[in-house]
C-alpha positions as a Python dict, from the first residue, in 0.01 Angstrom:
ca = {
    (1, 'M'): (0, 0, 0),
    (2, 'G'): (284, 237, 88),
    (3, 'T'): (455, 170, -245),
    (4, 'Q'): (130, 230, -429),
    (5, 'M'): (80, 563, -249),
    (6, 'V'): (431, 676, -342),
    (7, 'R'): (373, 573, -701),
    (8, 'S'): (41, 756, -705),
    (9, 'Q'): (197, 1070, -562),
    (10, 'R'): (475, 1059, -819),
    (11, 'K'): (227, 1013, -1101),
    (12, 'T'): (14, 1301, -975),
    (13, 'G'): (320, 1523, -946),
    (14, 'F'): (428, 1453, -1303),
    (15, 'A'): (75, 1497, -1437),
    (16, 'A'): (43, 1833, -1262),
    (17, 'A'): (375, 1948, -1405),
    (18, 'A'): (275, 1825, -1749),
    (19, 'L'): (-47, 2026, -1739),
    (20, 'A'): (144, 2332, -1619),
    (21, 'L'): (391, 2293, -1903),
    (22, 'I'): (107, 2263, -2155),
    (23, 'A'): (-46, 2580, -2015),
    (24, 'A'): (287, 2761, -2041),
    (25, 'C'): (407, 2633, -2377),
    (26, 'A'): (118, 2486, -2572),
    (27, 'A'): (-210, 2661, -2493),
    (28, 'P'): (-82, 3021, -2519),
    (29, 'I'): (122, 2931, -2826),
    (30, 'A'): (168, 3298, -2907),
    (31, 'L'): (395, 3333, -2606),
    (32, 'V'): (623, 3069, -2754),
    (33, 'A'): (630, 3247, -3087),
    (34, 'A'): (715, 3574, -2916),
    (35, 'A'): (991, 3421, -2703),
    (36, 'P'): (1338, 3577, -2743),
    (37, 'S'): (1500, 3470, -3068),
    (38, 'A'): (1863, 3367, -3107),
    (39, 'A'): (1933, 3720, -3226),
    (40, 'A'): (1772, 3869, -2917),
    (41, 'Q'): (1973, 3638, -2693),
    (42, 'S'): (2293, 3775, -2846),
    (43, 'G'): (2185, 4131, -2770),
    (44, 'A'): (2035, 4215, -3111),
    (45, 'T'): (1676, 4314, -3176),
    (46, 'N'): (1424, 4158, -3411),
    (47, 'P'): (1385, 4331, -3748),
    (48, 'P'): (1063, 4540, -3766),
    (49, 'A'): (920, 4307, -4031),
    (50, 'L'): (965, 4007, -3800),
    (51, 'D'): (803, 4190, -3510),
    (52, 'R'): (506, 4275, -3732),
    (53, 'A'): (479, 3910, -3845),
    (54, 'L'): (490, 3787, -3484),
    (55, 'N'): (223, 4038, -3386),
    (56, 'R'): (1, 3916, -3668),
    (57, 'F'): (64, 3561, -3554),
    (58, 'E'): (-42, 3648, -3198),
    (59, 'V'): (-365, 3799, -3330),
    (60, 'W'): (-428, 3494, -3549),
    (61, 'V'): (-364, 3237, -3276),
    (62, 'A'): (-545, 3412, -2987),
    (63, 'P'): (-895, 3272, -3065),
    (64, 'L'): (-748, 2922, -3102),
    (65, 'N'): (-580, 2957, -2763),
    (66, 'A'): (-910, 3054, -2603),
    (67, 'D'): (-1088, 2755, -2759),
    (68, 'M'): (-800, 2527, -2654),
    (69, 'D'): (-851, 2642, -2296),
    (70, 'T'): (-1220, 2550, -2322),
    (71, 'A'): (-1133, 2209, -2466),
    (72, 'G'): (-877, 2155, -2190),
    (73, 'A'): (-1137, 2219, -1922),
    (74, 'L'): (-1375, 1975, -2091),
    (75, 'N'): (-1098, 1718, -2101),
    (76, 'E'): (-1072, 1753, -1723),
    (77, 'T'): (-1447, 1684, -1702),
    (78, 'F'): (-1399, 1368, -1904),
    (79, 'L'): (-1113, 1254, -1680),
    (80, 'G'): (-1339, 1313, -1381),
    (81, 'F'): (-1605, 1100, -1549),
    (82, 'I'): (-1356, 813, -1587),
    (83, 'S'): (-1252, 854, -1224),
    (84, 'V'): (-1611, 829, -1102),
    (85, 'F'): (-1672, 517, -1310),
    (86, 'Q'): (-1361, 353, -1164),
    (87, 'S'): (-1441, 454, -805),
    (88, 'G'): (-1619, 129, -718),
    (89, 'R'): (-1914, 313, -563),
    (90, 'T'): (-2274, 208, -605),
    (91, 'A'): (-2486, 335, -894),
    (92, 'S'): (-2696, 552, -663),
    (93, 'E'): (-2380, 712, -526),
    (94, 'M'): (-2232, 781, -870),
    (95, 'L'): (-2540, 899, -1058),
    (96, 'P'): (-2561, 1255, -917),
    (97, 'E'): (-2203, 1329, -1025),
    (98, 'L'): (-2246, 1157, -1360),
    (99, 'R'): (-2562, 1356, -1435),
    (100, 'A'): (-2385, 1682, -1354),
    (101, 'M'): (-2096, 1586, -1581),
    (102, 'R'): (-2343, 1493, -1855),
    (103, 'D'): (-2486, 1846, -1839),
    (104, 'V'): (-2138, 1991, -1879),
    (105, 'A'): (-2068, 1751, -2166),
    (106, 'R'): (-2387, 1851, -2350),
    (107, 'A'): (-2286, 2216, -2341),
    (108, 'G'): (-1932, 2115, -2432),
    (109, 'V'): (-2040, 1934, -2749),
    (110, 'T'): (-2194, 2260, -2871),
    (111, 'S'): (-1887, 2464, -2772),
    (112, 'L'): (-1645, 2226, -2942),
    (113, 'S'): (-1852, 2209, -3260),
    (114, 'R'): (-1842, 2588, -3274),
    (115, 'A'): (-1466, 2589, -3204),
    (116, 'S'): (-1401, 2337, -3481),
    (117, 'E'): (-1610, 2532, -3731),
    (118, 'S'): (-1432, 2855, -3634),
    (119, 'A'): (-1086, 2697, -3672),
    (120, 'R'): (-1176, 2556, -4013),
    (121, 'A'): (-1314, 2890, -4130),
    (122, 'R'): (-1011, 3081, -4004),
    (123, 'G'): (-763, 2854, -4178),
    (124, 'P'): (-385, 2901, -4152),
    (125, 'M'): (-211, 3234, -4196),
    (126, 'R'): (-177, 3368, -4551),
    (127, 'A'): (160, 3367, -4720),
    (128, 'G'): (174, 3747, -4737),
    (129, 'D'): (120, 3789, -4363),
    (130, 'A'): (426, 3605, -4232),
    (131, 'S'): (740, 3417, -4323),
    (132, 'P'): (708, 3070, -4479),
    (133, 'E'): (820, 2916, -4147),
    (134, 'I'): (547, 3089, -3946),
    (135, 'V'): (287, 3008, -4212),
    (136, 'E'): (389, 2640, -4196),
    (137, 'V'): (361, 2641, -3817),
    (138, 'S'): (15, 2799, -3842),
    (139, 'Q'): (-93, 2523, -4082),
    (140, 'T'): (15, 2257, -3831),
    (141, 'I'): (-153, 2435, -3541),
    (142, 'Q'): (-480, 2485, -3730),
    (143, 'A'): (-500, 2123, -3848),
    (144, 'N'): (-413, 1984, -3504),
    (145, 'A'): (-662, 2214, -3333),
    (146, 'V'): (-946, 2097, -3559),
    (147, 'Q'): (-856, 1734, -3493),
    (148, 'Y'): (-840, 1793, -3118),
    (149, 'F'): (-1176, 1974, -3107),
    (150, 'D'): (-1345, 1704, -3314),
    (151, 'S'): (-1197, 1418, -3109),
    (152, 'M'): (-1290, 1582, -2780),
    (153, 'R'): (-1645, 1651, -2905),
    (154, 'D'): (-1690, 1288, -3013),
    (155, 'M'): (-1558, 1170, -2678),
    (156, 'L'): (-1809, 1385, -2491),
    (157, 'A'): (-2091, 1255, -2711),
    (158, 'I'): (-1999, 897, -2619),
    (159, 'M'): (-1974, 999, -2254),
    (160, 'I'): (-2333, 1130, -2271),
    (161, 'E'): (-2448, 799, -2423),
    (162, 'M'): (-2271, 607, -2148),
    (163, 'V'): (-2437, 807, -1871),
    (164, 'D'): (-2776, 761, -2039),
    (165, 'A'): (-2721, 385, -2057),
    (166, 'F'): (-2593, 369, -1701),
    (167, 'E'): (-2891, 568, -1578),
    (168, 'A'): (-3125, 323, -1757),
    (169, 'N'): (-2924, 22, -1634),
    (170, 'D'): (-2891, -83, -1999),
    (171, 'R'): (-2595, -322, -1974),
    (172, 'A'): (-2621, -433, -2337),
    (173, 'K'): (-2585, -74, -2457),
    (174, 'L'): (-2292, -15, -2220),
    (175, 'R'): (-2115, -319, -2366),
    (176, 'A'): (-2182, -190, -2718),
    (177, 'I'): (-2049, 157, -2637),
    (178, 'A'): (-1726, 33, -2474),
    (179, 'P'): (-1530, -36, -2799),
    (180, 'R'): (-1624, 308, -2934),
    (181, 'M'): (-1506, 464, -2610),
    (182, 'M'): (-1168, 291, -2644),
    (183, 'R'): (-1131, 410, -3004),
    (184, 'S'): (-1217, 765, -2902),
    (185, 'L'): (-972, 749, -2614),
    (186, 'S'): (-704, 648, -2860),
    (187, 'L'): (-785, 943, -3085),
    (188, 'L'): (-791, 1178, -2787),
    (189, 'L'): (-446, 1065, -2675),
    (190, 'E'): (-316, 1121, -3025),
    (191, 'G'): (-478, 1465, -3031),
    (192, 'Q'): (-306, 1560, -2706),
    (193, 'K'): (24, 1439, -2844),
    (194, 'L'): (-23, 1641, -3163),
    (195, 'R'): (-95, 1948, -2954),
    (196, 'I'): (236, 1910, -2775),
    (197, 'Q'): (415, 1846, -3104),
    (198, 'S'): (268, 2171, -3239),
    (199, 'A'): (413, 2364, -2946),
    (200, 'Q'): (747, 2185, -2978),
    (201, 'A'): (762, 2270, -3350),
    (202, 'M'): (760, 2639, -3259),
    (203, 'L'): (1073, 2606, -3047),
    (204, 'T'): (1435, 2540, -3136),
    (205, 'R'): (1665, 2281, -2987),
    (206, 'D'): (1855, 2553, -2801),
    (207, 'D'): (1545, 2614, -2587),
    (208, 'S'): (1510, 2376, -2291),
    (209, 'R'): (1132, 2377, -2331),
    (210, 'Y'): (1179, 2192, -2660),
    (211, 'H'): (1332, 1904, -2468),
    (212, 'S'): (1077, 1908, -2185),
    (213, 'L'): (798, 1890, -2440),
    (214, 'G'): (980, 1597, -2600),
    (215, 'A'): (946, 1412, -2270),
    (216, 'M'): (573, 1484, -2269),
    (217, 'I'): (543, 1329, -2614),
    (218, 'V'): (713, 1020, -2471),
    (219, 'M'): (453, 1021, -2193),
    (220, 'Y'): (166, 1006, -2443),
    (221, 'D'): (341, 731, -2639),
    (222, 'A'): (377, 534, -2316),
    (223, 'M'): (11, 587, -2225),
    (224, 'R'): (-84, 440, -2562),
    (225, 'T'): (146, 141, -2507),
    (226, 'I'): (-11, 77, -2166),
    (227, 'G'): (-372, 150, -2255),
    (228, 'F'): (-378, 9, -2608),
    (229, 'P'): (-124, -275, -2612),
    (230, 'G'): (-53, -341, -2978),
    (231, 'E'): (315, -424, -2935),
    (232, 'T'): (409, -789, -2915),
    (233, 'D'): (652, -701, -2635),
    (234, 'R'): (510, -426, -2414),
    (235, 'A'): (798, -455, -2167),
    (236, 'T'): (1056, -375, -2435),
    (237, 'A'): (845, -87, -2567),
    (238, 'L'): (807, 63, -2218),
    (239, 'R'): (1180, 29, -2149),
    (240, 'G'): (1239, 219, -2473),
    (241, 'H'): (1003, 495, -2360),
    (242, 'A'): (1187, 516, -2027),
    (243, 'A'): (1522, 548, -2205),
    (244, 'R'): (1387, 824, -2430),
    (245, 'A'): (1252, 1012, -2128),
    (246, 'R'): (1596, 1001, -1965),
    (247, 'Q'): (1755, 1128, -2286),
    (248, 'W'): (1514, 1423, -2295),
    (249, 'A'): (1582, 1497, -1927),
    (250, 'A'): (1958, 1500, -1988),
    (251, 'S'): (1934, 1724, -2296),
    (252, 'A'): (1689, 1959, -2120),
    (253, 'R'): (1933, 2007, -1833),
    (254, 'S'): (2226, 2062, -2069),
    (255, 'V'): (2042, 2322, -2276),
    (256, 'L'): (1907, 2498, -1966),
    (257, 'S'): (2263, 2530, -1838),
    (258, 'S'): (2366, 2694, -2166),
    (259, 'Q'): (2069, 2930, -2149),
    (260, 'R'): (2169, 3041, -1802),
    (261, 'R'): (2524, 3110, -1917),
    (262, 'S'): (2391, 3330, -2199),
    (263, 'L'): (2204, 3567, -1966),
    (264, 'G'): (2502, 3800, -1937),
    (265, 'G'): (2399, 3987, -2252),
    (266, 'Y'): (2071, 4104, -2100),
    (267, 'T'): (1985, 4396, -1874),
    (268, 'Q'): (1946, 4325, -1502),
    (269, 'R'): (1569, 4342, -1529),
    (270, 'E'): (1567, 4099, -1822),
    (271, 'R'): (1806, 3864, -1641),
    (272, 'T'): (1583, 3859, -1335),
    (273, 'A'): (1272, 3776, -1537),
    (274, 'M'): (1443, 3516, -1752),
    (275, 'S'): (1619, 3356, -1455),
    (276, 'A'): (1281, 3311, -1287),
    (277, 'A'): (1138, 3154, -1604),
    (278, 'L'): (1435, 2918, -1633),
    (279, 'A'): (1400, 2824, -1266),
    (280, 'M'): (1037, 2724, -1326),
    (281, 'E'): (1144, 2520, -1627),
    (282, 'A'): (1412, 2347, -1419),
    (283, 'E'): (1143, 2225, -1177),
    (284, 'T'): (1001, 2000, -1451),
    (285, 'H'): (1327, 1811, -1503),
    (286, 'P'): (1314, 1594, -1186),
    (287, 'L'): (957, 1506, -1282),
    (288, 'I'): (1081, 1373, -1614),
    (289, 'D'): (1317, 1153, -1412),
    (290, 'Q'): (1014, 1031, -1215),
    (291, 'L'): (831, 955, -1539),
    (292, 'A'): (1124, 738, -1647),
    (293, 'A'): (1118, 555, -1312),
    (294, 'I'): (743, 493, -1340),
    (295, 'L'): (791, 357, -1692),
    (296, 'D'): (1061, 124, -1561),
    (297, 'E'): (809, -9, -1307),
    (298, 'A'): (545, -49, -1576),
    (299, 'A'): (796, -235, -1797),
    (300, 'E'): (872, -479, -1516),
    (301, 'E'): (503, -536, -1454),
    (302, 'A'): (444, -595, -1825),
    (303, 'A'): (736, -843, -1828),
    (304, 'R'): (560, -1034, -1549),
    (305, 'G'): (248, -1057, -1767),
    (306, 'G'): (53, -773, -1609),
    (307, 'D'): (-308, -743, -1720),
    (308, 'P'): (-348, -453, -1969),
    (309, 'M'): (-675, -332, -1813),
    (310, 'A'): (-529, -335, -1463),
    (311, 'M'): (-214, -156, -1581),
    (312, 'N'): (-423, 103, -1763),
    (313, 'A'): (-613, 181, -1442),
    (314, 'Q'): (-291, 191, -1240),
    (315, 'Y'): (-64, 396, -1464),
    (316, 'N'): (-290, 600, -1690),
}
């Protein structure tokens, strides 16, 4: 029991850090785009044309960021729904919470449909508004956002069906819905991963956040391995994920050290602000180590023939 509590606390800590990192680097993507460039780090300033392009990018991406925040909150509702279903409580104890979540999900389906339509209508940035690199990034962000909104909307629709069936004690319908739920979960995981990849694509390898986001991508790959075991050797796959997480942790620390050494070219005020930001980033690195340790544990359990459903409940 003690070991399980430690494992649970470590998982919760990493998940909290992951969500914080998404909020800092993925949801407000404009902040990443406006981060100091290599030229700025050497003491130079951005050309006026680049500043204008970045400003246009911030205007373009702001509505997507707002809709991503809405989708993120709805994702938390869905995770709460899963938690209630796995709580082991009686139907009468669970139903009040499930009904409340169903109400949120119904409103969420409408919100996400509107967000998807808006993202499709907006499209990526036009070639004349920004450099080819920024236009390409906007294409990736727009496509990934639409996929994420659609996947989250479909997941909420299935969640509503499940609550309806549970409320009616329709076991046959629940059994019929289960495979669809698993497929939607798979798509949702992939959508989350794509969201992180979009944020990572806007950074360079000389930014430690690039490497921290790489570890988050490993996390989603590992969740798929655990929850949707398609590999013939899950233990080997999970050991590979653990090794990749450690590689990202090492490179993140190395790059962060270089970033700190480069602060001498800034004013005192800039150094203070950037040092604080780098200190916050450094706090995520031990949590990547913890992710690797958890994946080692999962690999050992898989090697012992651990049940995929039980491992999914334990680790995901």
